[in-house]
Coordinates of C-alpha atoms and ligand atoms in Angstrom, one line a residue:
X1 CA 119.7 22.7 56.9
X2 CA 117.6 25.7 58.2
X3 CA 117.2 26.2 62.0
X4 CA 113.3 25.4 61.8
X5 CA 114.5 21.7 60.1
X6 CA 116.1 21.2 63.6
X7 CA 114.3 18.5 65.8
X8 CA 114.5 21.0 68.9
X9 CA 111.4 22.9 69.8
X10 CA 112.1 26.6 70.6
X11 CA 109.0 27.6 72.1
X12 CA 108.7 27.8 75.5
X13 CA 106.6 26.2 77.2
X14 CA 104.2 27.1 80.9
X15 CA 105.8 25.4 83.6
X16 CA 104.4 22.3 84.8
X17 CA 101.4 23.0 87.0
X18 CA 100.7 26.4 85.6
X19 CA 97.8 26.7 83.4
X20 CA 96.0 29.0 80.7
X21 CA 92.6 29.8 80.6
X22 CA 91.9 30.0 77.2
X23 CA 88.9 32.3 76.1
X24 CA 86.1 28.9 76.1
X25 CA 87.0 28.2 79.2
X26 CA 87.0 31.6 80.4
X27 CA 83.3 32.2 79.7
X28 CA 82.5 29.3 82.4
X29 CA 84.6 31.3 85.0
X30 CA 83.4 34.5 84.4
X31 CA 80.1 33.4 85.0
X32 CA 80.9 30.8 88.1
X33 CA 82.3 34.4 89.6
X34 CA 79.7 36.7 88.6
X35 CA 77.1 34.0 90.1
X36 CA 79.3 33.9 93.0
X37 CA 79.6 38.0 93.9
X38 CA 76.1 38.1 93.5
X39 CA 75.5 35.8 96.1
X40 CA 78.3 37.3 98.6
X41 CA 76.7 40.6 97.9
X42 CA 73.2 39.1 98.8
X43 CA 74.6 38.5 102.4
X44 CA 76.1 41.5 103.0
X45 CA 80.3 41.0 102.0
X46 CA 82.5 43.1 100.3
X47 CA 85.7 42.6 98.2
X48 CA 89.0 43.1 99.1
X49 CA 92.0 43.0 96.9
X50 CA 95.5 41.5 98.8
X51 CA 98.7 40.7 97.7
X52 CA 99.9 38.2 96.2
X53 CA 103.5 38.4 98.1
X54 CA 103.8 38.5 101.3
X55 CA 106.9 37.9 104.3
X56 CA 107.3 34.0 104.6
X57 CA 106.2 34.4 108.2
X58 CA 102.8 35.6 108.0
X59 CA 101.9 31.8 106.6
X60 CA 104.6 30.1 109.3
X61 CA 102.5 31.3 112.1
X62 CA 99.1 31.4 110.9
X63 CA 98.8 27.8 109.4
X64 CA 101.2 26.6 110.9
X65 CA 105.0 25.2 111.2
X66 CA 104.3 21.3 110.7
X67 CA 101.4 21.6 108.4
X68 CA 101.9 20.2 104.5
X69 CA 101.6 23.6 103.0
X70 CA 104.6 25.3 105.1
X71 CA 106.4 21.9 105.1
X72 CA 106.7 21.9 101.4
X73 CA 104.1 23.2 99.3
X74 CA 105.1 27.2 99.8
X75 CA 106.8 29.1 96.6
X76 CA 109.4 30.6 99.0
X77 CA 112.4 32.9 98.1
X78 CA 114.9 35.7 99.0
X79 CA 114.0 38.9 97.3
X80 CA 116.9 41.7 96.2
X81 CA 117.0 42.4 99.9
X82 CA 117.0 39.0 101.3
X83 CA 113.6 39.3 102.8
X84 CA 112.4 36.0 102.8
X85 CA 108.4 36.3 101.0
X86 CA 105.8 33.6 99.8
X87 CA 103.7 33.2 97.2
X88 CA 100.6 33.3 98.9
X89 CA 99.2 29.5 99.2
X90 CA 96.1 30.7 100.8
X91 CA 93.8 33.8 101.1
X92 CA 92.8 34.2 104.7
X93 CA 96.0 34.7 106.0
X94 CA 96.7 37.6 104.0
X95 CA 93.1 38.6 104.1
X96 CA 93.2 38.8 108.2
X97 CA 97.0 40.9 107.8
X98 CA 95.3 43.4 105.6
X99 CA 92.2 43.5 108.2
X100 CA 95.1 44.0 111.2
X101 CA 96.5 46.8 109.6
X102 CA 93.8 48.8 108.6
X103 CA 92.1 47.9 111.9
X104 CA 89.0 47.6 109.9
X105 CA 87.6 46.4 112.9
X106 CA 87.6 49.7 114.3
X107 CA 85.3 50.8 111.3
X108 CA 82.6 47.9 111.6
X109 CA 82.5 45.3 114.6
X110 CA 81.8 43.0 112.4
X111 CA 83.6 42.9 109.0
X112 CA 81.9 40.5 105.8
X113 CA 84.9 40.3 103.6
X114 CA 86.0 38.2 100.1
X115 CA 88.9 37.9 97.8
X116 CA 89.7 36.0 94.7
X117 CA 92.2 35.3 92.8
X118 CA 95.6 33.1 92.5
X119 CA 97.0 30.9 95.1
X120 CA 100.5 28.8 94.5
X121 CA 101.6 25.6 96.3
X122 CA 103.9 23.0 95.0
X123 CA 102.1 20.2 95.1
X124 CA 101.9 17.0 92.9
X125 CA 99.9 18.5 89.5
X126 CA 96.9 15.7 88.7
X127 CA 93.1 16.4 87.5
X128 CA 91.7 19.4 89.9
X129 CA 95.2 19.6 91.1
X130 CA 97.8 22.4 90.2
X131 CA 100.7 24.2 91.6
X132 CA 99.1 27.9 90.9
X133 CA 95.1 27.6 91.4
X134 CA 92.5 30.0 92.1
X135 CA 90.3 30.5 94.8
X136 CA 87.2 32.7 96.4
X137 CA 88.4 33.3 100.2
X138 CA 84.8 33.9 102.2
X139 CA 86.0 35.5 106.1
X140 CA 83.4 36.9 108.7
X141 CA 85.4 38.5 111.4
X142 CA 84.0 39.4 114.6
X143 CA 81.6 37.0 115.2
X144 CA 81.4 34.0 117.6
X145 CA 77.8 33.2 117.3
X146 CA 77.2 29.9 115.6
X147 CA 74.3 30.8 113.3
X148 CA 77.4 33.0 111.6
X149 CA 78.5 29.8 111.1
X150 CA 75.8 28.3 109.9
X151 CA 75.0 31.0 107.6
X152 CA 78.6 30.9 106.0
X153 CA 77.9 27.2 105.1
X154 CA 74.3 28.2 103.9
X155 CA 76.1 30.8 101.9
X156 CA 78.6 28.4 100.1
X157 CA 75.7 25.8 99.9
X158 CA 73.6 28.1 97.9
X159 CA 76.1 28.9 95.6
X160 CA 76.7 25.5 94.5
X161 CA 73.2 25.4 94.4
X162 CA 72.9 27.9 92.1
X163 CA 75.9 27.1 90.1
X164 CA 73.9 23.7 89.5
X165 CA 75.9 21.3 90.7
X166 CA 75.4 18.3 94.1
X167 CA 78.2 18.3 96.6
X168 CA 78.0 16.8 99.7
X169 CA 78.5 18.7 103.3
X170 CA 80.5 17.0 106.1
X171 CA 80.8 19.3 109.2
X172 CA 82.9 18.8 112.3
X173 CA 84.0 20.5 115.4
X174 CA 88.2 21.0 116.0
X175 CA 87.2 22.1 119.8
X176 CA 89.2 24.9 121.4
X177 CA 92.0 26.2 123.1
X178 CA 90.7 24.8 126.4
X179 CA 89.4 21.2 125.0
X180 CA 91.5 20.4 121.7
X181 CA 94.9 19.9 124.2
X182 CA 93.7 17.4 126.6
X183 CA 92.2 15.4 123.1
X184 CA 95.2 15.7 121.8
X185 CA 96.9 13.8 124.9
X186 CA 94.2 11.4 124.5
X187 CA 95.2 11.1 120.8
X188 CA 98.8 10.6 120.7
X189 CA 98.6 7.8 123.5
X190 CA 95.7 6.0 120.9
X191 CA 98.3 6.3 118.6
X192 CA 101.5 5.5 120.6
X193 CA 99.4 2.2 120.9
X194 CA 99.6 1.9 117.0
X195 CA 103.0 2.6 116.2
X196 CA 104.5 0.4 114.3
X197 CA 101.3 -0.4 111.9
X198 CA 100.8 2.9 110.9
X199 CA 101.9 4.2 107.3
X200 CA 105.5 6.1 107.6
X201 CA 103.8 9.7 107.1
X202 CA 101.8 8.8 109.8
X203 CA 104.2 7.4 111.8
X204 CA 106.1 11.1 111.8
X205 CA 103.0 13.0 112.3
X206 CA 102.5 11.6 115.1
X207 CA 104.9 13.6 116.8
X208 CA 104.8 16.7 114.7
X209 CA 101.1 17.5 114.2
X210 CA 99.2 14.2 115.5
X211 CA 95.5 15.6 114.7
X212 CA 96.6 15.3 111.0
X213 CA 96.8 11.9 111.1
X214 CA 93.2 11.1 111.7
X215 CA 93.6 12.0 107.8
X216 CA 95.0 9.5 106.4
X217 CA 93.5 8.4 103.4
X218 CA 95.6 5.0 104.0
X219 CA 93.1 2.0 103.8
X220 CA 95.1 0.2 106.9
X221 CA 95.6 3.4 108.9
X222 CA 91.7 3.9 108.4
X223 CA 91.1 0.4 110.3
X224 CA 93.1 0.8 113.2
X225 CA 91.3 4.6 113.8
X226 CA 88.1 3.0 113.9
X227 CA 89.0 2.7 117.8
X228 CA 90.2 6.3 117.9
X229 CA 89.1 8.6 120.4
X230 CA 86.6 11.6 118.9
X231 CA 87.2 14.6 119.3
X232 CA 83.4 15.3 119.2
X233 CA 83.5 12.9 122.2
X234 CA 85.9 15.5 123.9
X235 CA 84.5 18.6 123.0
X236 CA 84.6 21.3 126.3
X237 CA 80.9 22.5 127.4
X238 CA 81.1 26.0 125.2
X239 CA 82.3 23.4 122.0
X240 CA 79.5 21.2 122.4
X241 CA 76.9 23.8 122.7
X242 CA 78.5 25.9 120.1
X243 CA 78.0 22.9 117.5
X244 CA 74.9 21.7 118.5
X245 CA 73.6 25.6 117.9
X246 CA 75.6 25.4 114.6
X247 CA 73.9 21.9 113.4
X248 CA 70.4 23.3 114.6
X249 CA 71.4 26.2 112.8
X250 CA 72.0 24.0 109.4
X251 CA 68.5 22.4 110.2
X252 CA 66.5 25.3 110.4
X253 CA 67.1 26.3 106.9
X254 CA 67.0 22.7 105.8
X255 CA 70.9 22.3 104.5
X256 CA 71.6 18.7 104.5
X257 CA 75.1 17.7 106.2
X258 CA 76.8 14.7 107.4
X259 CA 78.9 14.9 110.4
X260 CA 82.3 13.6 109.8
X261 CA 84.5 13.3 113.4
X262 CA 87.7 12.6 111.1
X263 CA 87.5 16.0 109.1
X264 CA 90.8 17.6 110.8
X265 CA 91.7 20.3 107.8
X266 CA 95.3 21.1 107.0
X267 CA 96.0 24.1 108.6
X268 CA 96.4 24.8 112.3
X269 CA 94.4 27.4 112.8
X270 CA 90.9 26.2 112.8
X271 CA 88.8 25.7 116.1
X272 CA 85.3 24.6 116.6
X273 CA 83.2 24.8 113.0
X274 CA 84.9 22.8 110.3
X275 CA 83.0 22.0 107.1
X276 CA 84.1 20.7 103.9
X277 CA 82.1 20.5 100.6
X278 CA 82.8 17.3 98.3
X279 CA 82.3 15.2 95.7
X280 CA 83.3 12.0 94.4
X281 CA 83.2 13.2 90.9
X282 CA 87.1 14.1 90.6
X283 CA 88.5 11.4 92.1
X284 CA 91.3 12.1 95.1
X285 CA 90.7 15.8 94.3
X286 CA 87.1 15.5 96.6
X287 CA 86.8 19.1 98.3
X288 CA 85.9 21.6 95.8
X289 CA 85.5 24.0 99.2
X290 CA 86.5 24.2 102.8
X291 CA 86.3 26.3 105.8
X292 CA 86.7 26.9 109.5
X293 CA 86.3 28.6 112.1
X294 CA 89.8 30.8 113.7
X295 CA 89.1 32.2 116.8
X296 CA 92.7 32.8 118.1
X297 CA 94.2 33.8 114.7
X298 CA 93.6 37.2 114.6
X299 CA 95.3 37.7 118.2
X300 CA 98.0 35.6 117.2
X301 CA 98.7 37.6 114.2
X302 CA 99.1 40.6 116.2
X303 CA 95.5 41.7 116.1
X304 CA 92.3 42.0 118.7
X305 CA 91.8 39.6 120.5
X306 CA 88.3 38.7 117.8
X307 CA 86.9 35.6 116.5
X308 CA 86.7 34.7 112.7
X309 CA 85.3 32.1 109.8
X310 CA 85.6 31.6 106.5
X311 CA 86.1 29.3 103.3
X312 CA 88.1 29.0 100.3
X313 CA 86.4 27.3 97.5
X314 CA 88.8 26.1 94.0
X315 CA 87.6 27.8 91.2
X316 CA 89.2 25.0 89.2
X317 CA 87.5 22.2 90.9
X318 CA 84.3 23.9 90.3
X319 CA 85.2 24.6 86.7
X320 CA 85.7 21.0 85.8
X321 CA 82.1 20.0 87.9
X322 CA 80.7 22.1 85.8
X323 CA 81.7 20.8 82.8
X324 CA 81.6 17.3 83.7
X325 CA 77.5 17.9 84.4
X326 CA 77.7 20.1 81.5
X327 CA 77.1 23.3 83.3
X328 CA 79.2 25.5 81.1
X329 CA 78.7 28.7 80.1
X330 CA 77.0 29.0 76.6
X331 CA 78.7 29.9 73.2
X332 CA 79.1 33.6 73.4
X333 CA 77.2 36.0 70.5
X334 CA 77.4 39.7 69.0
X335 CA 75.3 41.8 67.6
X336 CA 76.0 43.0 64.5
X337 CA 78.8 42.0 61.8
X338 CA 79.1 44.8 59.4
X339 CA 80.4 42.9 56.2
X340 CA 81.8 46.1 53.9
X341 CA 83.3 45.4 50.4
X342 CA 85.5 48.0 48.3
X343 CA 87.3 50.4 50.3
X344 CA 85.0 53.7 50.2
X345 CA 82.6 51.0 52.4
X346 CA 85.0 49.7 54.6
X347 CA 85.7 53.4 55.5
X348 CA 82.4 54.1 56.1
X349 CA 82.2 50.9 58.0
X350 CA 85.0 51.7 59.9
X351 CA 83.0 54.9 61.1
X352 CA 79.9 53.1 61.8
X353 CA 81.1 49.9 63.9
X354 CA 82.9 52.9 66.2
X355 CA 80.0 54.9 66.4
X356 CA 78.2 51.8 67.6
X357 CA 80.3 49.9 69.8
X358 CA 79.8 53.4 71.5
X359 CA 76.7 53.0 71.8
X360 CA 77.0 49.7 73.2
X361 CA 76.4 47.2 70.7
X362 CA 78.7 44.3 70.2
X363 CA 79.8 44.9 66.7
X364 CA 82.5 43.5 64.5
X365 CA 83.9 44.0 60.9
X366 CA 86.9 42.9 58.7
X367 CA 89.8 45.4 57.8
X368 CA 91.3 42.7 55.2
X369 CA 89.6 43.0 52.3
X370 CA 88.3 39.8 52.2
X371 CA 85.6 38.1 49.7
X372 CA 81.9 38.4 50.7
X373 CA 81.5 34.5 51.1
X374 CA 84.6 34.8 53.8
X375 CA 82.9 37.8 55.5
X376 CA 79.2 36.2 56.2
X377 CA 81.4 33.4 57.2
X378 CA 83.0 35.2 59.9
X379 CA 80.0 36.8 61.0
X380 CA 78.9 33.1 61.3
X381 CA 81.7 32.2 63.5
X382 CA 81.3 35.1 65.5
X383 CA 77.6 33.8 65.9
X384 CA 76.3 37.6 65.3
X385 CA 72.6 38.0 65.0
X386 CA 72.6 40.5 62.5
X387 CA 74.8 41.0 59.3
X388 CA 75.1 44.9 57.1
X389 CA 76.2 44.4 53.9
X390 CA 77.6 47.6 52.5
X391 CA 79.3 47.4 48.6
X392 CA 80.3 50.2 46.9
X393 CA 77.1 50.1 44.6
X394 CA 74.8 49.9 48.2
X395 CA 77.2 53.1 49.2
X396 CA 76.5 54.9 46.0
X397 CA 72.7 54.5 46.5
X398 CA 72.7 55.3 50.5
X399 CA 71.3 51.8 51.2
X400 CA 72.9 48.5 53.0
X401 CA 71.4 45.2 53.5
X402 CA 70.7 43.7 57.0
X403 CA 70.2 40.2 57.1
X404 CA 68.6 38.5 60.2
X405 CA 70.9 35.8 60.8
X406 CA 68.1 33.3 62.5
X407 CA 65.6 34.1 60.5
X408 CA 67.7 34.7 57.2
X409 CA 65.0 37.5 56.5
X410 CA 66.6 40.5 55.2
X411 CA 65.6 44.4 54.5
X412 CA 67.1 47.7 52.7
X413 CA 68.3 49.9 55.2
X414 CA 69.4 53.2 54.8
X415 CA 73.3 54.0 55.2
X416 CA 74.3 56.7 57.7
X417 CA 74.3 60.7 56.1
X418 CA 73.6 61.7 60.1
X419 CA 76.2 59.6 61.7
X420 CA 74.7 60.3 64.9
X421 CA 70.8 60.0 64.2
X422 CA 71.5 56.7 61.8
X423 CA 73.7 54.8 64.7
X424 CA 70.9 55.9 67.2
X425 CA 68.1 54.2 64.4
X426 CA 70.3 51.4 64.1
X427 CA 70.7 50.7 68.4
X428 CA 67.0 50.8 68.7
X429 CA 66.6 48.4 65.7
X430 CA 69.2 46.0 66.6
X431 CA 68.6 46.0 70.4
X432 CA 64.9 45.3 69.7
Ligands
ATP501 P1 93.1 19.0 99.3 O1 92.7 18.1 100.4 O2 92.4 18.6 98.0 O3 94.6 19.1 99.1 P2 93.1 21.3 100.8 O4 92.5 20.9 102.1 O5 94.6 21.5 100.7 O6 92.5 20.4 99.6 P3 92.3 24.0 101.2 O7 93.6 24.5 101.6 O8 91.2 23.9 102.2 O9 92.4 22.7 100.4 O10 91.7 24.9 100.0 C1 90.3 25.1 99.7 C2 90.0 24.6 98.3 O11 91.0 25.1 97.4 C3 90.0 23.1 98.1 O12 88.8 22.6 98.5 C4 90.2 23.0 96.6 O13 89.0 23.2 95.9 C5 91.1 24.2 96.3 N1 92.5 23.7 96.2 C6 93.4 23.5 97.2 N2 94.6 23.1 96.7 C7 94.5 23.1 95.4 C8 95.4 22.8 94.3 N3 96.6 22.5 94.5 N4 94.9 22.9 93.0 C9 93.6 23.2 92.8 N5 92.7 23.5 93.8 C10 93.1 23.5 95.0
MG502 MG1 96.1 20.2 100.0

């Protein structure tokens, strides 16, 4: 018995919760991005490009010590040193170390940045759910002023907008410094008054990071916080006018939202402005995006004393929207397949597709040998909207054929004695 009869399978496998993009799927990305920079260029922000790895402590004190994420989620180890780093499970945390450290603030006092790319938490993997995912992380630092706010959410609005697909907003104020405490107080003796008929989760969050549990997406837990204190019922003077500027903000340029006073977020950072974008199109997973405002965050990272806000939104969770309302990117196409048969063509082939791919046509061509019948086939597959068929005999008399692949009308053209002059002929044809 061979090895290969053996019933082990020797590949290996991703691991669970890690996912390829394959090439189909990639189209849809690349165009949900390329829609997205041109909007984040439209108002004014620039990319930045963090690390992926960063000290374990950057995430404990920005989002926070009792917070799912740092609890459990984090990809945490030792390195060769034993420096203890993190996968990065979010981008604003590393996004507002980067800004510390160059003091970019000193440059502009108000800095429009954005970063994509790969973000790892060990979470249960489901449908929009996975352990590394990718987001676009939207910050405006240095700015208190609630239309900033407003605009931010205008920002992410319109790109779902223009990406095609309906989500809903829900917005909420998380108060501040000042207010948020004496809520709190308020909150944990509400919920002192529950124990016992709260869900065990619950139960312990009450003590470690009580806000959270206005969370729950238990049905029973949901009943008994129908008699919970608001916070939007406890918001300071400066909160109050800070989100009634933000929701008149919202109004002005006619961005429906619904305000939702048990939208807490996950991480401890976020005061005042809270927003989430959802749907109830993939199930549990709801928020394709989310955001905040972070006014102390940059201080307490060691920076100036300046306010911020941002949003992440999951590229996957915007991926499978758009493909659920069939909003995927469309088969791709070249322009030219150059089908060459005998090898005196293919080597004249050979010359041309280079000369044209150059001069920036999409062009294609076999180097197997392969039958005429298999090559127009390929061109096929490739969906090419023009096919040169070169033979030896078409070589001997300076002539190929070129076949309109729509319109299946075809024409002598000459073959290349200028390499030069014929590939510029051929450009103006083709691109025409
Ligand atoms: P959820 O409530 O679904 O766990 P979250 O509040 O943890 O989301 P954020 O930390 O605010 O999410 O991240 C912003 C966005 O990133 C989410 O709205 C979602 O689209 C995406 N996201 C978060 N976690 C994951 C994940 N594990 N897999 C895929 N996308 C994710
Ligand atoms: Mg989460």
């Amino acid at each position: 018995m061979s090895r290969y009869d053996e019933d082990t399978d020797l590949s290996v496998k991703a691991l669970k919760g890690f996912k390829d993009i394959l090439p189909d799927e990639v189209r849809t990305w690349q165009m949900v991005e390329r829609i997205a920079r041109d909007i984040f260029h439209r108002f004014g922000f620039s990319e930045i490009k963090v690390p992926i790895l960063e000290k374990t402590e950057l995430f404990s004190r920005s989002i926070g010590e009792a917070t799912d994420i740092v609890e459990k989620e984090m990809y945490t180890f030792e390195d060769r040193n034993g420096a203890l780093i993190t996968m990065r499970p979010e981008g604003t945390a590393s996004l507002l170390r980067a800004f510390i450290e160059h003091g970019l603030h000193v440059q502009r006092p108000v800095q429009r940045l954005y970063t994509m790319g790969p973000m790892f938490r060990h979470e249960r993997p489901q449908k929009g759910r996975l352990r590394q995912f990718h987001q676009m992380s939207v910050e405006v630092v240095g700015s208190e002023n609630p239309k900033v706010d407003a605009e931010v959410i205008a920002m992410a609005h319109l790109l779902l907008n223009e990406l095609g697909l309906s989500v809903s907003l829900e917005i909420n104020s998380l108060g501040c410094r000042s207010c948020r405490p004496l809520f709190n107080n308020r909150l944990v003796e509400f919920l002192k008054e529950c124990s016992g008929r709260l869900c065990p989760d619950c139960e312990r969050r009450r003590h470690t990071n009580p806000l959270r549990v206005l969370d729950c997406k238990n049905e029973n837990c949901r009943s008994l916080f129908d008699k919970a204190p608001l916070i939007l019922d406890h918001l300071c003077d400066q909160c109050r006018d800070h989100f009634a500027d933000m929701e008149n903000g919202l109004k002005l340029l006619d961005i429906p939202y619904l305000v939702n006073p048990f939208m807490v977020r996950g991480l401890d950072y976020y005061t005042r402005t809270t927003f989430e974008l959802v749907t109830d199109a993939l199930g549990s997973q709801s928020a394709v995006g989310a955001g905040g405002r972070y006014d102390g965050l940059i201080k307490d990272l060691g920076g100036p004393d300046i306010p911020g806000i941002g949003f992440a939104m999951g590229m996957e969770r915007l991926v499978l929207l758009m493909s659920q309302q069939q909003k995927e990117a469309g088969a791709t196409s070249i322009d030219l397949f150059v089908a060459a048969l005998g090898k005196a063509a293919q080597e004249t082939a050979f010359k041309m597709v280079h000369g044209l791919r150059v001069n920036g046509l999409q062009v294609a061509m076999d180097h197997e040998g392969r039958s005429l019948k298999s090559q127009m086939k390929q061109a096929g597959r490739l969906n090419s909207r023009y096919t040169l068929i070169i033979g030896d005999d078409e070589l001997e008399k300076g002539e190929g054929t070129l076949r309109n692949m729509e319109s299946r009308d075809q024409a002598s053209v000459s073959l290349p004695g200028d390499l030069d002059e014929w590939t510029g002929k051929m450009v103006e044809m083709i691109s025409s």
